[in-house]
Amino acid sequence: MSRAAYSHGLDKRPANFQPLTPLSFLARAAQVFPGHVAVIHGRQRMDYAALYARARQLASALARHGIGKGDTVSALLANTPPMIECHYGVPMLGAVLNTINTRLDAATVAFILDHAEARVLIVDSEFAELAREALAKAKVKPVLISYDDPEFPGLGAPLEGIDYEALLAEGDADFAWAMPDDEWDAIALNYTSGTTGNPKGVVYSHRGAYLMCFANSLAAELGQHPVYLWTLPMFHCNGWCFPWTLSAVAGTHVCLRWVRAGEIFRVIATEKVTHLCGAPIVMATLLNAPDADKQPLPHRVRFVTAAAPPPEAVLASMGEAGFEVVHVYGLTEVYGPAVVNAWHAAWDGLPAAERASLKSRQGVRYPGLEDLAVLDPASMKPVPADGATLGEVMFRGNLVMKGYFKNQAATEEAFAGGWFHSGDLGVMHADGYIQLKDRSKDIIISGGENISSIEVEDALYKHPAVKLVAVVARPDARWGEHPCAFVELKDGASVTAEALAAFAAEHLARYKLPRTILFEELPKTSTGKIQKFALRERAKNLT
């Protein structure tokens, strides 16, 4: 039999092929579980039938204002119901959702609005002043829609424009939205942090977002009907695609406007939260909360965290508090997390030091990511899997972005050699688990020796007084540069620079020791990541 026989007459047709899109998950959840609670926000409760109807009303109303396929709808919103509704209502039109970091300055927001060619801007009243300043600097003149949160009224003077609820009232709850013509169509536009220039626009496809939902469900072990607390900003990589993922498993979104320990503990107990995501700063917020804010958890809660791996002491404390921590790693360009430290039960019985070493690794590729490697960026060949040879972490597969919006040069550079170049340096272990050593720009070269800032940070984190630490290069007349540590101490704790340096000497080679140690509150992004670029500038200008 010829191979062609399996293709002859066996064509794609509506009965056997539909474009992949996460919008189908909401339609299914509304059909199968219409009365199940989809969204909780303070006193508000919304079931899946209502969420689906409101998303369709939003799509219908936007269509009446001339929004259609390929148009950009930008949003300056907190973790509230409208942000969830935007994740469905906007792409139901074939339009593209652009969620904007609410902690950015007005000039950067203006750049994003112009670069994205925003046709609509939906603004929470808390961020109305930021929006006004940005619009005064921007060239675009989008349709303005204002949301005043009934659970938190009076946060700011609402933006002049259409009231969000009034907009929905214009729409049709039975609006006949259409599947995308092509699953490769854009569903979302996210902007990178832009620490070395203007941010780049990362484009997600319906296909990638759809597949990410299954990957999240497996990696985070969501199961059926999870209750998910929004401690991760939905503007960050579209909340790692969890706004769509929750519909796939008919889960419940528990909205949270601000990350505050007392409210997190209260909501976990009252709403029976099963999962949450966030940066290590969220863990620190919980562990260092006043006793009055803490309360015993009635059940185990899975906490999915990215960025630097939590120190063993933090993991132990989180376990004692009732949390099970899952460590993931990724970038905006791979829809959020695309690597998970898949834990083996056999490792539970290992000595603490060995467990800590295994937990410090970023892990293996997500379900749905076809390939993850550590390559020599010059030869594009894999580095030896010896846990020591440094290379660049690279991704390939369906969980990688379409590319950078209106930036062909950056796209080609990122995809050179058939892989997405992360810019992160790491090693490959013999069992196939990767471990980050640094960003390429964060490697410290002292006297010709490469020093991993992460390795130095790990050593300092072991000190019981240390809450947060960031290590960057400081110019050095003799050595070229040396490690400079910025340290934030736990409340009530104290330690001198000399004592901390002596402690680090127990864990590091002498040439890796920080020669400068400063104690201060560390600058952080709205997602809890430490702003190393700001600290590099500070270290450069130290006298």
mmCIF file of N, CA, C and O in Angstrom, residues 388-449:
data_model
loop_
_atom_site.group_PDB
_atom_site.id
_atom_site.type_symbol
_atom_site.label_atom_id
_atom_site.label_comp_id
_atom_site.label_asym_id
_atom_site.label_seq_id
_atom_site.Cartn_x
_atom_site.Cartn_y
_atom_site.Cartn_z
ATOM 1 N N ALA A 388 27.756 20.798 34.805
ATOM 2 C CA ALA A 388 28.795 21.800 35.025
ATOM 3 C C ALA A 388 29.042 22.691 33.814
ATOM 4 O O ALA A 388 29.314 23.885 33.967
ATOM 5 N N THR A 389 28.935 22.129 32.604
ATOM 6 C CA THR A 389 29.245 22.899 31.400
ATOM 7 C C THR A 389 28.127 23.881 31.099
ATOM 8 O O THR A 389 26.969 23.500 30.951
ATOM 9 N N LEU A 390 28.508 25.139 30.999
ATOM 10 C CA LEU A 390 27.529 26.211 30.830
ATOM 11 C C LEU A 390 27.101 26.352 29.371
ATOM 12 O O LEU A 390 27.909 26.253 28.452
ATOM 13 N N GLY A 391 25.811 26.569 29.147
ATOM 14 C CA GLY A 391 25.273 26.829 27.823
ATOM 15 C C GLY A 391 24.033 27.703 27.945
ATOM 16 O O GLY A 391 23.663 28.122 29.052
ATOM 17 N N GLU A 392 23.378 27.959 26.824
ATOM 18 C CA GLU A 392 22.163 28.781 26.846
ATOM 19 C C GLU A 392 20.933 27.884 26.807
ATOM 20 O O GLU A 392 20.865 26.942 26.013
ATOM 21 N N VAL A 393 19.966 28.171 27.671
ATOM 22 C CA VAL A 393 18.718 27.408 27.692
ATOM 23 C C VAL A 393 17.883 27.812 26.481
ATOM 24 O O VAL A 393 17.653 29.003 26.243
ATOM 25 N N MET A 394 17.436 26.807 25.717
ATOM 26 C CA MET A 394 16.661 27.082 24.516
ATOM 27 C C MET A 394 15.417 26.205 24.469
ATOM 28 O O MET A 394 15.401 25.099 24.998
ATOM 29 N N PHE A 395 14.376 26.746 23.818
ATOM 30 C CA PHE A 395 13.070 26.092 23.734
ATOM 31 C C PHE A 395 12.696 25.889 22.267
ATOM 32 O O PHE A 395 13.063 26.684 21.398
ATOM 33 N N ARG A 396 11.888 24.841 22.042
ATOM 34 C CA ARG A 396 11.344 24.631 20.709
ATOM 35 C C ARG A 396 10.017 23.887 20.840
ATOM 36 O O ARG A 396 9.933 22.888 21.545
ATOM 37 N N GLY A 397 8.982 24.407 20.179
ATOM 38 C CA GLY A 397 7.712 23.702 20.212
ATOM 39 C C GLY A 397 6.515 24.621 20.198
ATOM 40 O O GLY A 397 6.618 25.831 19.970
ATOM 41 N N ASN A 398 5.360 24.038 20.469
ATOM 42 C CA ASN A 398 4.086 24.737 20.343
ATOM 43 C C ASN A 398 3.797 25.724 21.470
ATOM 44 O O ASN A 398 2.823 26.474 21.398
ATOM 45 N N LEU A 399 4.627 25.724 22.507
ATOM 46 C CA LEU A 399 4.442 26.675 23.605
ATOM 47 C C LEU A 399 5.387 27.854 23.484
ATOM 48 O O LEU A 399 5.641 28.559 24.469
ATOM 49 N N VAL A 400 5.894 28.074 22.288
ATOM 50 C CA VAL A 400 6.755 29.227 22.022
ATOM 51 C C VAL A 400 5.945 30.264 21.249
ATOM 52 O O VAL A 400 5.131 29.924 20.383
ATOM 53 N N MET A 401 6.158 31.529 21.551
ATOM 54 C CA MET A 401 5.426 32.640 20.942
ATOM 55 C C MET A 401 5.454 32.587 19.414
ATOM 56 O O MET A 401 6.317 31.970 18.800
ATOM 57 N N LYS A 402 4.537 33.333 18.795
ATOM 58 C CA LYS A 402 4.583 33.531 17.351
ATOM 59 C C LYS A 402 5.812 34.356 16.970
ATOM 60 O O LYS A 402 6.448 34.109 15.945
ATOM 61 N N GLY A 403 6.132 35.340 17.791
ATOM 62 C CA GLY A 403 7.261 36.223 17.531
ATOM 63 C C GLY A 403 7.004 37.574 18.168
ATOM 64 O O GLY A 403 6.050 37.752 18.928
ATOM 65 N N TYR A 404 7.873 38.540 17.862
ATOM 66 C CA TYR A 404 7.748 39.881 18.404
ATOM 67 C C TYR A 404 6.981 40.771 17.431
ATOM 68 O O TYR A 404 7.293 40.832 16.246
ATOM 69 N N PHE A 405 5.979 41.454 17.954
ATOM 70 C CA PHE A 405 5.086 42.283 17.145
ATOM 71 C C PHE A 405 5.842 43.429 16.488
ATOM 72 O O PHE A 405 6.529 44.207 17.152
ATOM 73 N N LYS A 406 5.741 43.516 15.182
ATOM 74 C CA LYS A 406 6.357 44.593 14.407
ATOM 75 C C LYS A 406 7.854 44.728 14.699
ATOM 76 O O LYS A 406 8.395 45.836 14.763
ATOM 77 N N ASN A 407 8.528 43.605 14.888
ATOM 78 C CA ASN A 407 9.966 43.622 15.177
ATOM 79 C C ASN A 407 10.600 42.366 14.572
ATOM 80 O O ASN A 407 10.954 41.423 15.284
ATOM 81 N N GLN A 408 10.718 42.365 13.255
ATOM 82 C CA GLN A 408 11.217 41.197 12.545
ATOM 83 C C GLN A 408 12.660 40.868 12.915
ATOM 84 O O GLN A 408 13.033 39.700 13.051
ATOM 85 N N ALA A 409 13.477 41.899 13.098
ATOM 86 C CA ALA A 409 14.887 41.663 13.423
ATOM 87 C C ALA A 409 15.021 40.931 14.756
ATOM 88 O O ALA A 409 15.795 39.959 14.875
ATOM 89 N N ALA A 410 14.282 41.380 15.763
ATOM 90 C CA ALA A 410 14.345 40.725 17.077
ATOM 91 C C ALA A 410 13.791 39.304 17.006
ATOM 92 O O ALA A 410 14.297 38.394 17.671
ATOM 93 N N THR A 411 12.760 39.101 16.189
ATOM 94 C CA THR A 411 12.188 37.764 16.028
ATOM 95 C C THR A 411 13.202 36.805 15.411
ATOM 96 O O THR A 411 13.389 35.684 15.898
ATOM 97 N N GLU A 412 13.849 37.246 14.353
ATOM 98 C CA GLU A 412 14.839 36.386 13.690
ATOM 99 C C GLU A 412 15.997 36.072 14.625
ATOM 100 O O GLU A 412 16.495 34.938 14.649
ATOM 101 N N GLU A 413 16.417 37.053 15.381
ATOM 102 C CA GLU A 413 17.516 36.827 16.332
ATOM 103 C C GLU A 413 17.100 35.830 17.416
ATOM 104 O O GLU A 413 17.872 34.938 17.780
ATOM 105 N N ALA A 414 15.883 35.961 17.905
ATOM 106 C CA ALA A 414 15.413 35.065 18.968
ATOM 107 C C ALA A 414 15.275 33.628 18.489
ATOM 108 O O ALA A 414 15.439 32.685 19.269
ATOM 109 N N PHE A 415 14.953 33.448 17.193
ATOM 110 C CA PHE A 415 14.706 32.114 16.644
ATOM 111 C C PHE A 415 15.879 31.577 15.823
ATOM 112 O O PHE A 415 15.726 30.595 15.090
ATOM 113 N N ALA A 416 17.042 32.183 15.931
ATOM 114 C CA ALA A 416 18.204 31.761 15.141
ATOM 115 C C ALA A 416 18.534 30.286 15.389
ATOM 116 O O ALA A 416 18.534 29.823 16.532
ATOM 117 N N GLY A 417 18.774 29.567 14.322
ATOM 118 C CA GLY A 417 19.166 28.167 14.447
ATOM 119 C C GLY A 417 18.021 27.219 14.732
ATOM 120 O O GLY A 417 18.246 26.054 15.066
ATOM 121 N N GLY A 418 16.776 27.702 14.605
ATOM 122 C CA GLY A 418 15.632 26.815 14.800
ATOM 123 C C GLY A 418 15.205 26.629 16.240
ATOM 124 O O GLY A 418 14.388 25.755 16.540
ATOM 125 N N TRP A 419 15.735 27.461 17.146
ATOM 126 C CA TRP A 419 15.360 27.393 18.562
ATOM 127 C C TRP A 419 15.026 28.797 19.063
ATOM 128 O O TRP A 419 15.516 29.781 18.516
ATOM 129 N N PHE A 420 14.237 28.875 20.131
ATOM 130 C CA PHE A 420 14.053 30.148 20.808
ATOM 131 C C PHE A 420 15.159 30.297 21.841
ATOM 132 O O PHE A 420 15.320 29.459 22.734
ATOM 133 N N HIS A 421 15.923 31.374 21.731
ATOM 134 C CA HIS A 421 17.037 31.651 22.633
ATOM 135 C C HIS A 421 16.523 32.413 23.853
ATOM 136 O O HIS A 421 16.053 33.543 23.734
ATOM 137 N N SER A 422 16.641 31.817 25.025
ATOM 138 C CA SER A 422 16.087 32.439 26.238
ATOM 139 C C SER A 422 16.967 33.554 26.788
ATOM 140 O O SER A 422 16.478 34.439 27.498
ATOM 141 N N GLY A 423 18.276 33.487 26.520
ATOM 142 C CA GLY A 423 19.196 34.423 27.150
ATOM 143 C C GLY A 423 19.604 33.990 28.540
ATOM 144 O O GLY A 423 20.425 34.644 29.186
ATOM 145 N N ASP A 424 19.049 32.872 29.014
ATOM 146 C CA ASP A 424 19.413 32.334 30.325
ATOM 147 C C ASP A 424 20.526 31.309 30.170
ATOM 148 O O ASP A 424 20.501 30.481 29.248
ATOM 149 N N LEU A 425 21.487 31.341 31.075
ATOM 150 C CA LEU A 425 22.593 30.392 31.063
ATOM 151 C C LEU A 425 22.325 29.303 32.089
ATOM 152 O O LEU A 425 21.848 29.567 33.194
ATOM 153 N N GLY A 426 22.631 28.065 31.705
ATOM 154 C CA GLY A 426 22.374 26.961 32.610
ATOM 155 C C GLY A 426 23.206 25.749 32.267
ATOM 156 O O GLY A 426 24.041 25.771 31.348
ATOM 157 N N VAL A 427 22.952 24.682 33.010
ATOM 158 C CA VAL A 427 23.630 23.407 32.783
ATOM 159 C C VAL A 427 22.573 22.322 32.624
ATOM 160 O O VAL A 427 21.425 22.477 33.050
ATOM 161 N N MET A 428 22.975 21.235 32.010
ATOM 162 C CA MET A 428 22.113 20.064 31.875
ATOM 163 C C MET A 428 22.675 18.952 32.755
ATOM 164 O O MET A 428 23.861 18.622 32.673
ATOM 165 N N HIS A 429 21.829 18.392 33.595
ATOM 166 C CA HIS A 429 22.250 17.274 34.442
ATOM 167 C C HIS A 429 22.048 15.948 33.711
ATOM 168 O O HIS A 429 21.326 15.876 32.707
ATOM 169 N N ALA A 430 22.667 14.928 34.229
ATOM 170 C CA ALA A 430 22.654 13.624 33.555
ATOM 171 C C ALA A 430 21.243 13.064 33.418
ATOM 172 O O ALA A 430 20.964 12.304 32.478
ATOM 173 N N ASP A 431 20.338 13.418 34.323
ATOM 174 C CA ASP A 431 18.976 12.891 34.267
ATOM 175 C C ASP A 431 18.046 13.730 33.399
ATOM 176 O O ASP A 431 16.841 13.512 33.375
ATOM 177 N N GLY A 432 18.609 14.747 32.705
ATOM 178 C CA GLY A 432 17.801 15.553 31.800
ATOM 179 C C GLY A 432 17.176 16.777 32.429
ATOM 180 O O GLY A 432 16.423 17.487 31.763
ATOM 181 N N TYR A 433 17.473 17.056 33.697
ATOM 182 C CA TYR A 433 16.950 18.247 34.367
ATOM 183 C C TYR A 433 17.912 19.404 34.152
ATOM 184 O O TYR A 433 19.130 19.236 34.275
ATOM 185 N N ILE A 434 17.362 20.571 33.802
ATOM 186 C CA ILE A 434 18.211 21.737 33.634
ATOM 187 C C ILE A 434 18.270 22.538 34.919
ATOM 188 O O ILE A 434 17.370 22.453 35.772
ATOM 189 N N GLN A 435 19.346 23.315 35.045
ATOM 190 C CA GLN A 435 19.494 24.198 36.202
ATOM 191 C C GLN A 435 20.062 25.514 35.716
ATOM 192 O O GLN A 435 21.094 25.545 35.039
ATOM 193 N N LEU A 436 19.371 26.606 36.023
ATOM 194 C CA LEU A 436 19.850 27.926 35.633
ATOM 195 C C LEU A 436 21.056 28.322 36.467
ATOM 196 O O LEU A 436 21.133 28.028 37.659
ATOM 197 N N LYS A 437 21.983 28.991 35.816
ATOM 198 C CA LYS A 437 23.130 29.548 36.517
ATOM 199 C C LYS A 437 23.096 31.064 36.510
ATOM 200 O O LYS A 437 23.595 31.703 37.419
ATOM 201 N N ASP A 438 22.507 31.656 35.468
ATOM 202 C CA ASP A 438 22.392 33.109 35.418
ATOM 203 C C ASP A 438 21.776 33.540 34.105
ATOM 204 O O ASP A 438 21.692 32.761 33.158
ATOM 205 N N ARG A 439 21.343 34.805 34.074
ATOM 206 C CA ARG A 439 21.103 35.456 32.806
ATOM 207 C C ARG A 439 22.476 35.764 32.216
ATOM 208 O O ARG A 439 23.430 36.001 32.956
ATOM 209 N N SER A 440 22.584 35.742 30.912
ATOM 210 C CA SER A 440 23.874 36.019 30.285
ATOM 211 C C SER A 440 24.419 37.369 30.730
ATOM 212 O O SER A 440 25.623 37.536 30.913
ATOM 213 N N LYS A 441 23.510 38.332 30.949
ATOM 214 C CA LYS A 441 23.953 39.671 31.359
ATOM 215 C C LYS A 441 24.277 39.745 32.848
ATOM 216 O O LYS A 441 24.818 40.750 33.305
ATOM 217 N N ASP A 442 23.942 38.708 33.620
ATOM 218 C CA ASP A 442 24.152 38.744 35.057
ATOM 219 C C ASP A 442 25.389 37.981 35.523
ATOM 220 O O ASP A 442 25.702 37.968 36.710
ATOM 221 N N ILE A 443 26.066 37.300 34.604
ATOM 222 C CA ILE A 443 27.310 36.625 34.964
ATOM 223 C C ILE A 443 28.338 37.679 35.368
ATOM 224 O O ILE A 443 28.517 38.696 34.697
ATOM 225 N N ILE A 444 29.011 37.441 36.482
ATOM 226 C CA ILE A 444 30.026 38.365 36.986
ATOM 227 C C ILE A 444 31.394 37.798 36.604
ATOM 228 O O ILE A 444 31.686 36.631 36.893
ATOM 229 N N ILE A 445 32.195 38.596 35.938
ATOM 230 C CA ILE A 445 33.522 38.146 35.507
ATOM 231 C C ILE A 445 34.553 38.876 36.354
ATOM 232 O O ILE A 445 34.785 40.080 36.195
ATOM 233 N N SER A 446 35.153 38.146 37.263
ATOM 234 C CA SER A 446 36.094 38.729 38.211
ATOM 235 C C SER A 446 37.460 38.079 38.027
ATOM 236 O O SER A 446 37.606 36.865 38.231
ATOM 237 N N GLY A 447 38.445 38.876 37.621
ATOM 238 C CA GLY A 447 39.778 38.336 37.394
ATOM 239 C C GLY A 447 39.796 37.247 36.347
ATOM 240 O O GLY A 447 40.604 36.306 36.421
ATOM 241 N N GLY A 448 38.889 37.345 35.379
ATOM 242 C CA GLY A 448 38.827 36.346 34.318
ATOM 243 C C GLY A 448 38.000 35.130 34.663
ATOM 244 O O GLY A 448 37.780 34.253 33.813
ATOM 245 N N GLU A 449 37.501 35.046 35.890
ATOM 246 C CA GLU A 449 36.683 33.901 36.326
ATOM 247 C C GLU A 449 35.198 34.272 36.264
ATOM 248 O O GLU A 449 34.809 35.363 36.695
#
